[in-house]
Short mmCIF file of C-alpha atoms and ligand atoms in Angstrom, two decimals:
data_model
loop_
_atom_site.label_atom_id
_atom_site.label_comp_id
_atom_site.label_asym_id
_atom_site.label_seq_id
_atom_site.Cartn_x
_atom_site.Cartn_y
_atom_site.Cartn_z
CA UNK A 302 170.77 123.40 119.65
CA UNK A 303 172.21 123.71 116.33
CA UNK A 304 170.02 126.11 113.63
CA UNK A 305 168.78 124.29 110.37
CA UNK A 306 171.10 125.61 107.07
CA UNK A 307 169.80 127.64 104.78
CA UNK A 308 169.14 126.73 101.23
CA UNK A 309 169.37 129.11 98.47
CA UNK A 310 167.92 128.82 95.47
CA UNK A 311 170.00 130.36 92.59
CA UNK A 312 167.92 131.27 89.25
CA UNK A 313 169.68 129.06 86.13
CA UNK A 314 168.17 130.38 83.46
CA UNK A 315 171.11 132.44 82.47
CA UNK A 316 173.82 134.20 83.45
CA UNK A 317 176.67 133.68 86.30
CA UNK A 318 175.45 130.67 88.01
CA UNK A 319 178.46 128.75 88.67
CA UNK A 320 179.97 131.62 90.22
CA UNK A 321 177.59 131.90 92.60
CA UNK A 322 177.42 128.75 93.85
CA UNK A 323 180.83 129.12 94.37
CA UNK A 324 180.04 132.10 96.40
CA UNK A 325 177.95 130.35 98.62
CA UNK A 326 179.93 127.33 98.94
CA UNK A 327 182.64 129.59 100.61
CA UNK A 328 180.31 130.84 103.21
CA UNK A 329 179.05 127.85 103.95
CA UNK A 330 175.35 127.80 102.62
CA UNK A 331 174.16 125.15 100.55
CA UNK A 332 172.41 126.29 96.84
CA UNK A 333 169.79 124.61 94.82
CA UNK A 334 169.67 125.65 90.87
CA UNK A 335 166.41 127.21 90.12
CA UNK A 336 165.03 126.36 86.43
CA UNK A 337 161.31 125.45 87.16
CA UNK A 338 158.39 126.77 89.26
CA UNK A 339 158.77 123.14 91.68
CA UNK A 340 162.81 124.10 92.27
CA UNK A 341 161.35 127.44 94.66
CA UNK A 342 159.78 124.80 96.98
CA UNK A 343 161.27 124.78 100.41
CA UNK A 344 164.24 127.57 99.36
CA UNK A 345 165.16 130.14 102.34
CA UNK A 346 166.26 132.78 99.38
CA UNK A 347 166.48 133.04 95.80
CA UNK A 348 169.67 134.50 93.87
CA UNK A 349 168.82 136.14 90.51
CA UNK A 350 172.30 136.71 88.83
CA UNK A 351 173.86 138.74 86.33
CA UNK A 352 173.35 138.35 82.81
CA UNK A 353 170.59 140.03 80.29
CA UNK A 354 167.72 141.30 81.65
CA UNK A 355 165.64 141.72 78.48
CA UNK A 356 166.67 138.13 77.85
CA UNK A 357 165.99 136.52 81.84
CA UNK A 358 162.53 138.73 82.17
CA UNK A 359 161.45 136.48 78.68
CA UNK A 360 162.85 133.25 79.83
CA UNK A 361 161.22 133.89 83.31
CA UNK A 362 157.90 134.16 81.16
CA UNK A 363 158.64 130.92 79.32
CA UNK A 364 159.70 128.96 82.32
CA UNK A 365 156.43 129.42 83.86
CA UNK A 366 158.93 131.07 87.13
CA UNK A 367 157.55 134.69 86.89
CA UNK A 368 154.55 134.25 88.37
CA UNK A 369 155.66 131.59 91.13
CA UNK A 370 158.55 133.67 92.22
CA UNK A 371 156.62 136.78 92.36
CA UNK A 372 154.44 135.44 94.56
CA UNK A 373 157.47 134.37 97.01
CA UNK A 374 158.62 137.69 97.29
CA UNK A 375 155.33 138.83 98.76
CA UNK A 376 155.26 136.38 100.88
CA UNK A 377 158.62 137.42 101.74
CA UNK A 378 161.13 135.28 100.36
CA UNK A 379 164.48 136.99 100.31
CA UNK A 380 166.16 137.51 97.46
CA UNK A 381 169.44 138.79 96.24
CA UNK A 382 169.67 140.11 92.45
CA UNK A 383 172.96 141.54 90.72
CA UNK A 384 173.11 143.59 87.90
CA UNK A 385 170.91 142.23 85.81
CA UNK A 386 169.11 140.74 88.68
CA UNK A 387 168.70 143.81 90.42
CA UNK A 388 166.92 145.58 87.21
CA UNK A 389 164.71 142.41 87.65
CA UNK A 390 163.63 143.37 91.23
CA UNK A 391 163.24 147.45 90.60
CA UNK A 392 160.68 149.45 90.34
CA UNK A 393 161.26 151.46 87.71
CA UNK A 394 163.76 150.65 84.92
CA UNK A 395 164.85 153.92 82.71
CA UNK A 396 165.96 152.76 79.12
CA UNK A 397 164.64 149.21 79.50
CA UNK A 398 162.61 147.50 76.37
CA UNK A 399 158.99 148.43 76.70
CA UNK A 400 158.09 144.56 77.14
CA UNK A 401 160.38 143.85 80.14
CA UNK A 402 158.77 142.74 83.45
CA UNK A 403 160.55 143.29 86.66
CA UNK A 404 158.91 142.19 90.13
CA UNK A 405 159.05 146.13 91.32
CA UNK A 406 159.92 144.87 94.63
CA UNK A 407 162.81 147.28 95.39
CA UNK A 408 161.54 150.78 95.48
CA UNK A 409 164.47 152.81 93.12
CA UNK A 410 164.73 153.62 89.59
CA UNK A 411 167.62 152.43 87.55
CA UNK A 412 169.12 152.98 83.98
CA UNK A 413 169.49 150.09 82.62
CA UNK A 414 173.08 150.33 81.08
CA UNK A 415 173.63 153.26 82.98
CA UNK A 416 177.29 153.89 83.05
CA UNK A 417 177.61 154.42 78.92
CA UNK A 418 179.61 153.23 75.88
CA UNK A 419 182.83 154.17 77.15
CA UNK A 420 182.78 152.87 80.62
CA UNK A 421 180.51 149.64 79.28
CA UNK A 422 182.75 147.38 81.87
CA UNK A 423 185.34 148.32 84.84
CA UNK A 424 186.30 147.75 88.40
CA UNK A 425 185.86 150.45 91.10
CA UNK A 426 185.06 149.88 94.34
CA UNK A 427 181.85 149.85 96.55
CA UNK A 428 182.24 151.83 99.90
CA UNK A 429 180.43 150.40 102.76
CA UNK A 430 177.71 152.67 104.22
CA UNK A 431 176.32 150.50 106.81
CA UNK A 432 177.94 147.85 109.59
CA UNK A 433 176.30 145.21 108.07
CA UNK A 434 179.16 145.80 105.17
CA UNK A 435 182.09 145.13 107.51
CA UNK A 436 183.56 148.81 106.78
CA UNK A 437 186.36 147.76 108.95
CA UNK A 438 187.36 145.72 105.45
CA UNK A 439 187.63 148.87 103.41
CA UNK A 440 185.86 149.02 99.90
CA UNK A 441 184.53 145.96 98.18
CA UNK A 442 185.64 145.34 95.22
CA UNK A 443 182.89 145.98 92.62
CA UNK A 444 183.28 144.83 88.65
CA UNK A 445 180.74 146.58 86.80
CA UNK A 446 179.85 144.84 83.39
CA UNK A 447 177.63 147.07 81.30
CA UNK A 448 176.04 147.72 84.85
CA UNK A 449 172.27 149.31 85.45
CA UNK A 450 172.85 153.19 87.81
CA UNK A 451 170.84 154.02 89.96
CA UNK A 452 168.75 156.98 89.66
CA UNK A 453 166.33 157.12 92.48
CA UNK A 454 165.69 155.25 95.84
CA UNK A 455 162.15 155.53 97.94
CA UNK A 456 162.19 156.31 101.62
CA UNK A 457 162.01 152.75 102.41
CA UNK A 458 165.62 152.05 100.98
CA UNK A 459 168.55 151.86 102.68
CA UNK A 460 171.89 152.24 100.56
CA UNK A 461 174.88 149.86 101.60
CA UNK A 462 177.67 151.49 99.62
CA UNK A 463 177.96 153.83 96.97
CA UNK A 464 180.50 153.96 94.37
CA UNK A 465 181.22 153.95 90.73
CA UNK A 466 184.08 153.92 88.34
CA UNK A 467 187.73 155.15 90.34
CA UNK A 468 188.77 158.39 89.29
CA UNK A 469 185.95 158.55 86.48
CA UNK A 470 184.99 162.67 88.17
CA UNK A 471 181.98 161.18 88.65
CA UNK A 472 179.86 161.57 92.10
CA UNK A 473 179.50 158.10 93.81
CA UNK A 474 175.86 156.53 93.16
CA UNK A 475 174.59 153.68 95.43
CA UNK A 476 175.33 150.42 94.47
CA UNK A 477 174.51 148.04 97.10
CA UNK A 478 170.81 148.48 98.37
CA UNK A 479 168.61 146.59 100.41
CA UNK A 480 164.93 147.23 101.19
CA UNK A 481 163.46 144.79 103.98
CA UNK A 482 164.48 141.34 102.87
CA UNK A 483 165.56 142.28 99.18
CA UNK A 484 169.46 142.78 98.22
CA UNK A 485 170.91 144.16 95.11
CA UNK A 486 174.04 145.28 93.96
CA UNK A 487 174.76 147.11 90.57
CA UNK A 488 177.99 144.93 90.68
CA UNK A 489 179.11 141.22 90.46
CA UNK A 490 179.76 140.35 93.81
CA UNK A 491 180.36 136.79 92.93
CA UNK A 492 183.07 137.99 90.39
CA UNK A 493 185.68 139.02 93.43
CA UNK A 494 186.93 136.91 96.49
CA UNK A 495 184.80 139.34 98.78
CA UNK A 496 182.60 137.85 100.39
CA UNK A 497 180.77 140.47 102.49
CA UNK A 498 177.64 140.64 100.23
CA UNK A 499 176.58 136.39 100.37
CA UNK A 500 177.82 135.97 104.11
CA UNK A 501 175.24 139.46 104.30
CA UNK A 502 172.47 137.29 102.20
CA UNK A 503 173.02 134.22 104.05
CA UNK A 504 171.76 136.10 106.99
CA UNK A 505 169.08 137.35 105.35
CA UNK A 506 168.33 133.65 103.89
CA UNK A 507 167.85 132.22 107.28
CA UNK A 508 165.60 129.91 107.50
CA UNK A 509 162.07 130.91 108.58
CA UNK A 510 161.83 128.93 111.48
CA UNK A 511 165.43 129.66 113.14
CA UNK A 512 164.31 133.72 112.70
CA UNK A 513 161.22 133.14 114.62
CA UNK A 514 162.73 131.87 117.38
CA UNK A 515 165.65 134.45 117.87
N1 LIG B 46 173.03 145.21 80.57
C1 LIG B 46 172.37 143.80 81.48
C2 LIG B 46 170.64 143.80 81.35
O1 LIG B 46 170.11 144.95 81.23
C3 LIG B 46 173.43 143.76 82.50
C4 LIG B 46 174.46 143.36 82.55
C5 LIG B 46 175.09 142.31 83.85
O2 LIG B 46 174.24 141.55 84.57
N2 LIG B 46 175.88 142.07 83.47
O3 LIG B 46 170.51 143.50 81.78
#
């Protein structure tokens, strides 16, 4: 029997929504824009795209989405945060704004704009540290735009890839993390043609009925 297809919601308050939609289209996953609480009904996963985490935090509140998204995450909704979206998932944020809220479902500490002014934006690579990121395909191209830097990772968090600025002389930092049904990348996988992270999230967001039947 064919499995029911997943629908992934893409938070569409700000940020690179179109690029995530195109990436999921590439891997055969239907998407829906999430702008208000009713848009969350029936989705199997949610993407929190890049943008500006302080603005996203405010817009999540004013749209009435913060509480229902937090409730969905507590109930096991799969979530994928990229860049600012990762900050929204982190339990601890250094150099954030005092009024900025996060969902706190990813046990890590991130430093906002953690790569410093000289490397505001750069392209580098992310080396897979897990078979789930298909290491045979090599490093993932990684575009960092005022990216957060992961500075601590809790014991229940898997580091799926490490990386950073090529040739910048810094030790590689964790750049892709997973904790249960939470996936996060400090860079922007939707801006390059490599679809490994979207494929992985599509597998994490399989409809619950199909997962129960496995
Ligand atoms: N620096 C941004 C923030 O703090 C994130 C940038 C991005 O998502 N490209 O939210």
